[in-house]
Amino acid sequence: MERLLRGRPVRNLTVDGVDAVFVRDPVLVRQILVTESKNYGKGELFRKARNLSRVGMLSEDETMHRHYRRLANPYLRSTKVDEYVPAMRDIVRDVMASWRAGKPVDVQAEMCRISCAIAVGTLITGLPAETTRALGERLSVLAWEMIRKPLYGHAAARAARPGASARLSRARKDFRELLAECIAQLLDSPETTAGYLSALLTDSDAKGNRVLTVDQVCEEAVMMLTAATVTTASVMSWSLYVLSQEPLVEERLLKDLTQKRNGSAGHGSGGPGYTLRFLMEILRLYPPVWISCRKTLSDVALGDHRLPAGTNVVFSSYLLHRDPERYPDPHRFDPDRWLTTRPSKVDASYIPFGIGSKGCIGEPFAWQELEVILDVVTQEWKLGTEAGSHIRTAPETTLHPRRLLMHPQPR
């Protein structure tokens, strides 16, 4: 991608047999996502790889989209997320209880288990403990299959692993069935509340009629919970891998996390603390949502280019984050670059969570969750890879390590 698009801010090309315009200029990408977002709708390319729902927040209807963002916001805003921290820590420790010194663990699968247990345990409350655990485990199976799903289309069909489609369908069915049972129980006991799930169930119109059917509530909850987990699992997998390869980075991170637990961490030279800089750099180099597509709703002018209605417009956060004009030595992992570099407010040169009205509503939740998982895991375990192992990047539904087995040793 870098070689193909170098020096070309806008280029016509074919993606999986479909004509598209690839945009690499971060100023133009911000125009697409923010200043002229009303002229762009969801693109068909890649959408079927990710979307699990066409209602609620993923609706094409802007009014409905905003409505469901408002429904989810009380459970994802920063002040609410702070309340989740003790539960998050307990969940991470509970999952790690099965780890054994020297016995390899599939880090991505474990990060799926952790992130899914956190999402279910914090966003869906009031259920019996065994039901919460079962939901988390079924969601982790679904998330793991989603992470490894190739992008939709002819190329994806050729690259798909044998049985992958059947496993994904089965995982989705198993999770939805249990979720539907939980919803039925909630409807039978209206006095019971279950956080975000209850907000969807009680959403009503001006006449008091329920807006979403039970099936649509399931679809919306599956979308939200999957989106909240597949990205976190991928980011955490890269975080733990980078720490195993960068001992000086690991040393500084552990020191900063210890200071934060003791209430004595500072922000150095007026910039973000080291833990935040570390996570920002992980998200710069390994953005989980690495490529996106929009479609023009009318004839538009994009810079010096005229695009007719119906044009697929593709852009990649992976490329935007590795622009040497904005990030000197862009392939080097350097958390300290964020002491002097600030995410731009005038372009889209750093968009790990997207920007504009369709930006990730769970960003405050994600930052807190990533820090908690990082703290608890590194406090108890030092993870290393096999000597001589080479970890490849898999650009599938998320940008994740192809296969990441690591050996835990107690701190």
JSON list of N, CA, C and O in Angstrom, two decimals, residues 201-248:
[
{"chain": "A", "resi": 201, "resn": "LEU", "atom": "N", "xyz": [-34.04, -1.85, 25.48]},
{"chain": "A", "resi": 201, "resn": "LEU", "atom": "CA", "xyz": [-35.37, -2.46, 25.63]},
{"chain": "A", "resi": 201, "resn": "LEU", "atom": "C", "xyz": [-36.44, -1.44, 25.99]},
{"chain": "A", "resi": 201, "resn": "LEU", "atom": "O", "xyz": [-37.60, -1.60, 25.62]},
{"chain": "A", "resi": 202, "resn": "THR", "atom": "N", "xyz": [-36.07, -0.42, 26.72]},
{"chain": "A", "resi": 202, "resn": "THR", "atom": "CA", "xyz": [-37.07, 0.55, 27.18]},
{"chain": "A", "resi": 202, "resn": "THR", "atom": "C", "xyz": [-37.17, 1.76, 26.26]},
{"chain": "A", "resi": 202, "resn": "THR", "atom": "O", "xyz": [-37.98, 2.65, 26.51]},
{"chain": "A", "resi": 203, "resn": "ASP", "atom": "N", "xyz": [-36.38, 1.80, 25.19]},
{"chain": "A", "resi": 203, "resn": "ASP", "atom": "CA", "xyz": [-36.45, 2.92, 24.27]},
{"chain": "A", "resi": 203, "resn": "ASP", "atom": "C", "xyz": [-37.83, 2.94, 23.61]},
{"chain": "A", "resi": 203, "resn": "ASP", "atom": "O", "xyz": [-38.28, 1.93, 23.05]},
{"chain": "A", "resi": 204, "resn": "SER", "atom": "N", "xyz": [-38.52, 4.06, 23.68]},
{"chain": "A", "resi": 204, "resn": "SER", "atom": "CA", "xyz": [-39.88, 4.14, 23.15]},
{"chain": "A", "resi": 204, "resn": "SER", "atom": "C", "xyz": [-40.09, 5.44, 22.41]},
{"chain": "A", "resi": 204, "resn": "SER", "atom": "O", "xyz": [-39.35, 6.42, 22.58]},
{"chain": "A", "resi": 205, "resn": "ASP", "atom": "N", "xyz": [-41.14, 5.46, 21.57]},
{"chain": "A", "resi": 205, "resn": "ASP", "atom": "CA", "xyz": [-41.46, 6.66, 20.82]},
{"chain": "A", "resi": 205, "resn": "ASP", "atom": "C", "xyz": [-42.38, 7.57, 21.64]},
{"chain": "A", "resi": 205, "resn": "ASP", "atom": "O", "xyz": [-42.65, 7.31, 22.82]},
{"chain": "A", "resi": 206, "resn": "ALA", "atom": "N", "xyz": [-42.87, 8.63, 21.01]},
{"chain": "A", "resi": 206, "resn": "ALA", "atom": "CA", "xyz": [-43.70, 9.62, 21.73]},
{"chain": "A", "resi": 206, "resn": "ALA", "atom": "C", "xyz": [-44.99, 9.01, 22.26]},
{"chain": "A", "resi": 206, "resn": "ALA", "atom": "O", "xyz": [-45.57, 9.52, 23.23]},
{"chain": "A", "resi": 207, "resn": "LYS", "atom": "N", "xyz": [-45.45, 7.92, 21.67]},
{"chain": "A", "resi": 207, "resn": "LYS", "atom": "CA", "xyz": [-46.68, 7.27, 22.13]},
{"chain": "A", "resi": 207, "resn": "LYS", "atom": "C", "xyz": [-46.43, 6.16, 23.13]},
{"chain": "A", "resi": 207, "resn": "LYS", "atom": "O", "xyz": [-47.36, 5.47, 23.55]},
{"chain": "A", "resi": 208, "resn": "GLY", "atom": "N", "xyz": [-45.18, 5.98, 23.51]},
{"chain": "A", "resi": 208, "resn": "GLY", "atom": "CA", "xyz": [-44.85, 4.95, 24.48]},
{"chain": "A", "resi": 208, "resn": "GLY", "atom": "C", "xyz": [-44.66, 3.56, 23.88]},
{"chain": "A", "resi": 208, "resn": "GLY", "atom": "O", "xyz": [-44.51, 2.58, 24.63]},
{"chain": "A", "resi": 209, "resn": "ASN", "atom": "N", "xyz": [-44.61, 3.45, 22.57]},
{"chain": "A", "resi": 209, "resn": "ASN", "atom": "CA", "xyz": [-44.41, 2.16, 21.92]},
{"chain": "A", "resi": 209, "resn": "ASN", "atom": "C", "xyz": [-42.91, 1.86, 21.82]},
{"chain": "A", "resi": 209, "resn": "ASN", "atom": "O", "xyz": [-42.11, 2.75, 21.52]},
{"chain": "A", "resi": 210, "resn": "ARG", "atom": "N", "xyz": [-42.55, 0.61, 22.06]},
{"chain": "A", "resi": 210, "resn": "ARG", "atom": "CA", "xyz": [-41.15, 0.21, 21.97]},
{"chain": "A", "resi": 210, "resn": "ARG", "atom": "C", "xyz": [-40.65, 0.42, 20.54]},
{"chain": "A", "resi": 210, "resn": "ARG", "atom": "O", "xyz": [-41.30, 0.04, 19.57]},
{"chain": "A", "resi": 211, "resn": "VAL", "atom": "N", "xyz": [-39.45, 1.02, 20.41]},
{"chain": "A", "resi": 211, "resn": "VAL", "atom": "CA", "xyz": [-38.91, 1.34, 19.10]},
{"chain": "A", "resi": 211, "resn": "VAL", "atom": "C", "xyz": [-38.31, 0.11, 18.42]},
{"chain": "A", "resi": 211, "resn": "VAL", "atom": "O", "xyz": [-38.53, -0.14, 17.23]},
{"chain": "A", "resi": 212, "resn": "LEU", "atom": "N", "xyz": [-37.54, -0.65, 19.17]},
{"chain": "A", "resi": 212, "resn": "LEU", "atom": "CA", "xyz": [-36.85, -1.81, 18.61]},
{"chain": "A", "resi": 212, "resn": "LEU", "atom": "C", "xyz": [-37.56, -3.10, 19.00]},
{"chain": "A", "resi": 212, "resn": "LEU", "atom": "O", "xyz": [-38.02, -3.25, 20.13]},
{"chain": "A", "resi": 213, "resn": "THR", "atom": "N", "xyz": [-37.62, -4.04, 18.06]},
{"chain": "A", "resi": 213, "resn": "THR", "atom": "CA", "xyz": [-38.10, -5.37, 18.39]},
{"chain": "A", "resi": 213, "resn": "THR", "atom": "C", "xyz": [-37.01, -6.10, 19.19]},
{"chain": "A", "resi": 213, "resn": "THR", "atom": "O", "xyz": [-35.86, -5.65, 19.25]},
{"chain": "A", "resi": 214, "resn": "VAL", "atom": "N", "xyz": [-37.38, -7.22, 19.79]},
{"chain": "A", "resi": 214, "resn": "VAL", "atom": "CA", "xyz": [-36.39, -8.00, 20.54]},
{"chain": "A", "resi": 214, "resn": "VAL", "atom": "C", "xyz": [-35.24, -8.42, 19.63]},
{"chain": "A", "resi": 214, "resn": "VAL", "atom": "O", "xyz": [-34.07, -8.38, 20.02]},
{"chain": "A", "resi": 215, "resn": "ASP", "atom": "N", "xyz": [-35.57, -8.81, 18.40]},
{"chain": "A", "resi": 215, "resn": "ASP", "atom": "CA", "xyz": [-34.54, -9.22, 17.46]},
{"chain": "A", "resi": 215, "resn": "ASP", "atom": "C", "xyz": [-33.60, -8.06, 17.14]},
{"chain": "A", "resi": 215, "resn": "ASP", "atom": "O", "xyz": [-32.37, -8.23, 17.06]},
{"chain": "A", "resi": 216, "resn": "GLN", "atom": "N", "xyz": [-34.14, -6.85, 16.99]},
{"chain": "A", "resi": 216, "resn": "GLN", "atom": "CA", "xyz": [-33.31, -5.69, 16.71]},
{"chain": "A", "resi": 216, "resn": "GLN", "atom": "C", "xyz": [-32.45, -5.30, 17.90]},
{"chain": "A", "resi": 216, "resn": "GLN", "atom": "O", "xyz": [-31.31, -4.86, 17.74]},
{"chain": "A", "resi": 217, "resn": "VAL", "atom": "N", "xyz": [-32.99, -5.49, 19.12]},
{"chain": "A", "resi": 217, "resn": "VAL", "atom": "CA", "xyz": [-32.18, -5.25, 20.32]},
{"chain": "A", "resi": 217, "resn": "VAL", "atom": "C", "xyz": [-30.98, -6.19, 20.33]},
{"chain": "A", "resi": 217, "resn": "VAL", "atom": "O", "xyz": [-29.85, -5.79, 20.64]},
{"chain": "A", "resi": 218, "resn": "CYS", "atom": "N", "xyz": [-31.23, -7.45, 19.99]},
{"chain": "A", "resi": 218, "resn": "CYS", "atom": "CA", "xyz": [-30.13, -8.41, 19.91]},
{"chain": "A", "resi": 218, "resn": "CYS", "atom": "C", "xyz": [-29.08, -7.96, 18.90]},
{"chain": "A", "resi": 218, "resn": "CYS", "atom": "O", "xyz": [-27.87, -7.99, 19.18]},
{"chain": "A", "resi": 219, "resn": "GLU", "atom": "N", "xyz": [-29.54, -7.53, 17.73]},
{"chain": "A", "resi": 219, "resn": "GLU", "atom": "CA", "xyz": [-28.61, -7.10, 16.68]},
{"chain": "A", "resi": 219, "resn": "GLU", "atom": "C", "xyz": [-27.77, -5.91, 17.14]},
{"chain": "A", "resi": 219, "resn": "GLU", "atom": "O", "xyz": [-26.56, -5.87, 16.94]},
{"chain": "A", "resi": 220, "resn": "GLU", "atom": "N", "xyz": [-28.43, -4.94, 17.77]},
{"chain": "A", "resi": 220, "resn": "GLU", "atom": "CA", "xyz": [-27.71, -3.74, 18.22]},
{"chain": "A", "resi": 220, "resn": "GLU", "atom": "C", "xyz": [-26.71, -4.08, 19.31]},
{"chain": "A", "resi": 220, "resn": "GLU", "atom": "O", "xyz": [-25.58, -3.58, 19.32]},
{"chain": "A", "resi": 221, "resn": "ALA", "atom": "N", "xyz": [-27.11, -4.93, 20.26]},
{"chain": "A", "resi": 221, "resn": "ALA", "atom": "CA", "xyz": [-26.21, -5.32, 21.34]},
{"chain": "A", "resi": 221, "resn": "ALA", "atom": "C", "xyz": [-25.02, -6.12, 20.82]},
{"chain": "A", "resi": 221, "resn": "ALA", "atom": "O", "xyz": [-23.88, -5.93, 21.27]},
{"chain": "A", "resi": 222, "resn": "VAL", "atom": "N", "xyz": [-25.27, -7.02, 19.86]},
{"chain": "A", "resi": 222, "resn": "VAL", "atom": "CA", "xyz": [-24.17, -7.79, 19.27]},
{"chain": "A", "resi": 222, "resn": "VAL", "atom": "C", "xyz": [-23.18, -6.85, 18.60]},
{"chain": "A", "resi": 222, "resn": "VAL", "atom": "O", "xyz": [-21.96, -6.98, 18.74]},
{"chain": "A", "resi": 223, "resn": "MET", "atom": "N", "xyz": [-23.69, -5.86, 17.84]},
{"chain": "A", "resi": 223, "resn": "MET", "atom": "CA", "xyz": [-22.82, -4.89, 17.18]},
{"chain": "A", "resi": 223, "resn": "MET", "atom": "C", "xyz": [-21.97, -4.14, 18.19]},
{"chain": "A", "resi": 223, "resn": "MET", "atom": "O", "xyz": [-20.75, -4.06, 18.06]},
{"chain": "A", "resi": 224, "resn": "MET", "atom": "N", "xyz": [-22.61, -3.58, 19.21]},
{"chain": "A", "resi": 224, "resn": "MET", "atom": "CA", "xyz": [-21.89, -2.77, 20.19]},
{"chain": "A", "resi": 224, "resn": "MET", "atom": "C", "xyz": [-20.84, -3.60, 20.94]},
{"chain": "A", "resi": 224, "resn": "MET", "atom": "O", "xyz": [-19.68, -3.18, 21.09]},
{"chain": "A", "resi": 225, "resn": "LEU", "atom": "N", "xyz": [-21.23, -4.77, 21.40]},
{"chain": "A", "resi": 225, "resn": "LEU", "atom": "CA", "xyz": [-20.32, -5.59, 22.19]},
{"chain": "A", "resi": 225, "resn": "LEU", "atom": "C", "xyz": [-19.16, -6.13, 21.35]},
{"chain": "A", "resi": 225, "resn": "LEU", "atom": "O", "xyz": [-18.03, -6.23, 21.83]},
{"chain": "A", "resi": 226, "resn": "THR", "atom": "N", "xyz": [-19.44, -6.48, 20.10]},
{"chain": "A", "resi": 226, "resn": "THR", "atom": "CA", "xyz": [-18.36, -6.96, 19.24]},
{"chain": "A", "resi": 226, "resn": "THR", "atom": "C", "xyz": [-17.38, -5.84, 18.92]},
{"chain": "A", "resi": 226, "resn": "THR", "atom": "O", "xyz": [-16.16, -6.02, 18.99]},
{"chain": "A", "resi": 227, "resn": "ALA", "atom": "N", "xyz": [-17.92, -4.66, 18.60]},
{"chain": "A", "resi": 227, "resn": "ALA", "atom": "CA", "xyz": [-17.06, -3.52, 18.30]},
{"chain": "A", "resi": 227, "resn": "ALA", "atom": "C", "xyz": [-16.20, -3.13, 19.50]},
{"chain": "A", "resi": 227, "resn": "ALA", "atom": "O", "xyz": [-15.07, -2.67, 19.35]},
{"chain": "A", "resi": 228, "resn": "ALA", "atom": "N", "xyz": [-16.75, -3.34, 20.71]},
{"chain": "A", "resi": 228, "resn": "ALA", "atom": "CA", "xyz": [-16.03, -2.97, 21.93]},
{"chain": "A", "resi": 228, "resn": "ALA", "atom": "C", "xyz": [-14.95, -3.96, 22.30]},
{"chain": "A", "resi": 228, "resn": "ALA", "atom": "O", "xyz": [-14.15, -3.69, 23.20]},
{"chain": "A", "resi": 229, "resn": "THR", "atom": "N", "xyz": [-14.90, -5.10, 21.60]},
{"chain": "A", "resi": 229, "resn": "THR", "atom": "CA", "xyz": [-13.96, -6.15, 22.01]},
{"chain": "A", "resi": 229, "resn": "THR", "atom": "C", "xyz": [-12.91, -6.49, 20.97]},
{"chain": "A", "resi": 229, "resn": "THR", "atom": "O", "xyz": [-11.73, -6.67, 21.31]},
{"chain": "A", "resi": 230, "resn": "VAL", "atom": "N", "xyz": [-13.29, -6.57, 19.69]},
{"chain": "A", "resi": 230, "resn": "VAL", "atom": "CA", "xyz": [-12.31, -7.01, 18.69]},
{"chain": "A", "resi": 230, "resn": "VAL", "atom": "C", "xyz": [-11.16, -6.00, 18.57]},
{"chain": "A", "resi": 230, "resn": "VAL", "atom": "O", "xyz": [-10.00, -6.39, 18.39]},
{"chain": "A", "resi": 231, "resn": "THR", "atom": "N", "xyz": [-11.47, -4.72, 18.67]},
{"chain": "A", "resi": 231, "resn": "THR", "atom": "CA", "xyz": [-10.43, -3.70, 18.56]},
{"chain": "A", "resi": 231, "resn": "THR", "atom": "C", "xyz": [-9.51, -3.72, 19.79]},
{"chain": "A", "resi": 231, "resn": "THR", "atom": "O", "xyz": [-8.29, -3.67, 19.66]},
{"chain": "A", "resi": 232, "resn": "THR", "atom": "N", "xyz": [-10.10, -3.82, 20.97]},
{"chain": "A", "resi": 232, "resn": "THR", "atom": "CA", "xyz": [-9.30, -3.86, 22.20]},
{"chain": "A", "resi": 232, "resn": "THR", "atom": "C", "xyz": [-8.37, -5.06, 22.22]},
{"chain": "A", "resi": 232, "resn": "THR", "atom": "O", "xyz": [-7.19, -4.96, 22.59]},
{"chain": "A", "resi": 233, "resn": "ALA", "atom": "N", "xyz": [-8.88, -6.21, 21.83]},
{"chain": "A", "resi": 233, "resn": "ALA", "atom": "CA", "xyz": [-8.07, -7.43, 21.83]},
{"chain": "A", "resi": 233, "resn": "ALA", "atom": "C", "xyz": [-6.87, -7.29, 20.90]},
{"chain": "A", "resi": 233, "resn": "ALA", "atom": "O", "xyz": [-5.76, -7.70, 21.24]},
{"chain": "A", "resi": 234, "resn": "SER", "atom": "N", "xyz": [-7.07, -6.69, 19.73]},
{"chain": "A", "resi": 234, "resn": "SER", "atom": "CA", "xyz": [-5.97, -6.52, 18.78]},
{"chain": "A", "resi": 234, "resn": "SER", "atom": "C", "xyz": [-4.93, -5.54, 19.31]},
{"chain": "A", "resi": 234, "resn": "SER", "atom": "O", "xyz": [-3.72, -5.78, 19.23]},
{"chain": "A", "resi": 235, "resn": "VAL", "atom": "N", "xyz": [-5.39, -4.41, 19.87]},
{"chain": "A", "resi": 235, "resn": "VAL", "atom": "CA", "xyz": [-4.46, -3.41, 20.40]},
{"chain": "A", "resi": 235, "resn": "VAL", "atom": "C", "xyz": [-3.65, -3.98, 21.56]},
{"chain": "A", "resi": 235, "resn": "VAL", "atom": "O", "xyz": [-2.43, -3.78, 21.66]},
{"chain": "A", "resi": 236, "resn": "MET", "atom": "N", "xyz": [-4.30, -4.71, 22.46]},
{"chain": "A", "resi": 236, "resn": "MET", "atom": "CA", "xyz": [-3.59, -5.27, 23.60]},
{"chain": "A", "resi": 236, "resn": "MET", "atom": "C", "xyz": [-2.59, -6.33, 23.17]},
{"chain": "A", "resi": 236, "resn": "MET", "atom": "O", "xyz": [-1.51, -6.46, 23.76]},
{"chain": "A", "resi": 237, "resn": "SER", "atom": "N", "xyz": [-2.92, -7.10, 22.14]},
{"chain": "A", "resi": 237, "resn": "SER", "atom": "CA", "xyz": [-1.98, -8.11, 21.65]},
{"chain": "A", "resi": 237, "resn": "SER", "atom": "C", "xyz": [-0.71, -7.45, 21.13]},
{"chain": "A", "resi": 237, "resn": "SER", "atom": "O", "xyz": [0.41, -7.89, 21.45]},
{"chain": "A", "resi": 238, "resn": "TRP", "atom": "N", "xyz": [-0.87, -6.38, 20.36]},
{"chain": "A", "resi": 238, "resn": "TRP", "atom": "CA", "xyz": [0.31, -5.65, 19.89]},
{"chain": "A", "resi": 238, "resn": "TRP", "atom": "C", "xyz": [1.08, -5.03, 21.04]},
{"chain": "A", "resi": 238, "resn": "TRP", "atom": "O", "xyz": [2.32, -5.02, 21.05]},
{"chain": "A", "resi": 239, "resn": "SER", "atom": "N", "xyz": [0.37, -4.52, 22.04]},
{"chain": "A", "resi": 239, "resn": "SER", "atom": "CA", "xyz": [1.04, -3.88, 23.18]},
{"chain": "A", "resi": 239, "resn": "SER", "atom": "C", "xyz": [1.96, -4.87, 23.89]},
{"chain": "A", "resi": 239, "resn": "SER", "atom": "O", "xyz": [3.12, -4.56, 24.20]},
{"chain": "A", "resi": 240, "resn": "LEU", "atom": "N", "xyz": [1.45, -6.06, 24.16]},
{"chain": "A", "resi": 240, "resn": "LEU", "atom": "CA", "xyz": [2.24, -7.06, 24.89]},
{"chain": "A", "resi": 240, "resn": "LEU", "atom": "C", "xyz": [3.39, -7.57, 24.03]},
{"chain": "A", "resi": 240, "resn": "LEU", "atom": "O", "xyz": [4.47, -7.86, 24.54]},
{"chain": "A", "resi": 241, "resn": "TYR", "atom": "N", "xyz": [3.17, -7.66, 22.74]},
{"chain": "A", "resi": 241, "resn": "TYR", "atom": "CA", "xyz": [4.25, -8.09, 21.86]},
{"chain": "A", "resi": 241, "resn": "TYR", "atom": "C", "xyz": [5.36, -7.04, 21.82]},
{"chain": "A", "resi": 241, "resn": "TYR", "atom": "O", "xyz": [6.55, -7.38, 21.95]},
{"chain": "A", "resi": 242, "resn": "VAL", "atom": "N", "xyz": [5.01, -5.77, 21.66]},
{"chain": "A", "resi": 242, "resn": "VAL", "atom": "CA", "xyz": [6.02, -4.71, 21.61]},
{"chain": "A", "resi": 242, "resn": "VAL", "atom": "C", "xyz": [6.82, -4.68, 22.90]},
{"chain": "A", "resi": 242, "resn": "VAL", "atom": "O", "xyz": [8.05, -4.52, 22.88]},
{"chain": "A", "resi": 243, "resn": "LEU", "atom": "N", "xyz": [6.17, -4.84, 24.04]},
{"chain": "A", "resi": 243, "resn": "LEU", "atom": "CA", "xyz": [6.89, -4.85, 25.31]},
{"chain": "A", "resi": 243, "resn": "LEU", "atom": "C", "xyz": [7.91, -5.98, 25.36]},
{"chain": "A", "resi": 243, "resn": "LEU", "atom": "O", "xyz": [8.99, -5.83, 25.95]},
{"chain": "A", "resi": 244, "resn": "SER", "atom": "N", "xyz": [7.59, -7.12, 24.77]},
{"chain": "A", "resi": 244, "resn": "SER", "atom": "CA", "xyz": [8.53, -8.25, 24.77]},
{"chain": "A", "resi": 244, "resn": "SER", "atom": "C", "xyz": [9.74, -7.99, 23.90]},
{"chain": "A", "resi": 244, "resn": "SER", "atom": "O", "xyz": [10.79, -8.62, 24.07]},
{"chain": "A", "resi": 245, "resn": "GLN", "atom": "N", "xyz": [9.61, -7.04, 22.96]},
{"chain": "A", "resi": 245, "resn": "GLN", "atom": "CA", "xyz": [10.70, -6.74, 22.03]},
{"chain": "A", "resi": 245, "resn": "GLN", "atom": "C", "xyz": [11.48, -5.49, 22.41]},
{"chain": "A", "resi": 245, "resn": "GLN", "atom": "O", "xyz": [12.56, -5.25, 21.87]},
{"chain": "A", "resi": 246, "resn": "GLU", "atom": "N", "xyz": [10.94, -4.70, 23.32]},
{"chain": "A", "resi": 246, "resn": "GLU", "atom": "CA", "xyz": [11.55, -3.40, 23.66]},
{"chain": "A", "resi": 246, "resn": "GLU", "atom": "C", "xyz": [11.75, -3.31, 25.17]},
{"chain": "A", "resi": 246, "resn": "GLU", "atom": "O", "xyz": [10.95, -2.72, 25.90]},
{"chain": "A", "resi": 247, "resn": "PRO", "atom": "N", "xyz": [12.85, -3.87, 25.70]},
{"chain": "A", "resi": 247, "resn": "PRO", "atom": "CA", "xyz": [13.04, -3.90, 27.16]},
{"chain": "A", "resi": 247, "resn": "PRO", "atom": "C", "xyz": [13.11, -2.53, 27.81]},
{"chain": "A", "resi": 247, "resn": "PRO", "atom": "O", "xyz": [12.64, -2.36, 28.94]},
{"chain": "A", "resi": 248, "resn": "LEU", "atom": "N", "xyz": [13.70, -1.54, 27.14]},
{"chain": "A", "resi": 248, "resn": "LEU", "atom": "CA", "xyz": [13.77, -0.21, 27.73]},
{"chain": "A", "resi": 248, "resn": "LEU", "atom": "C", "xyz": [12.38, 0.43, 27.81]},
{"chain": "A", "resi": 248, "resn": "LEU", "atom": "O", "xyz": [12.06, 1.12, 28.79]}
]
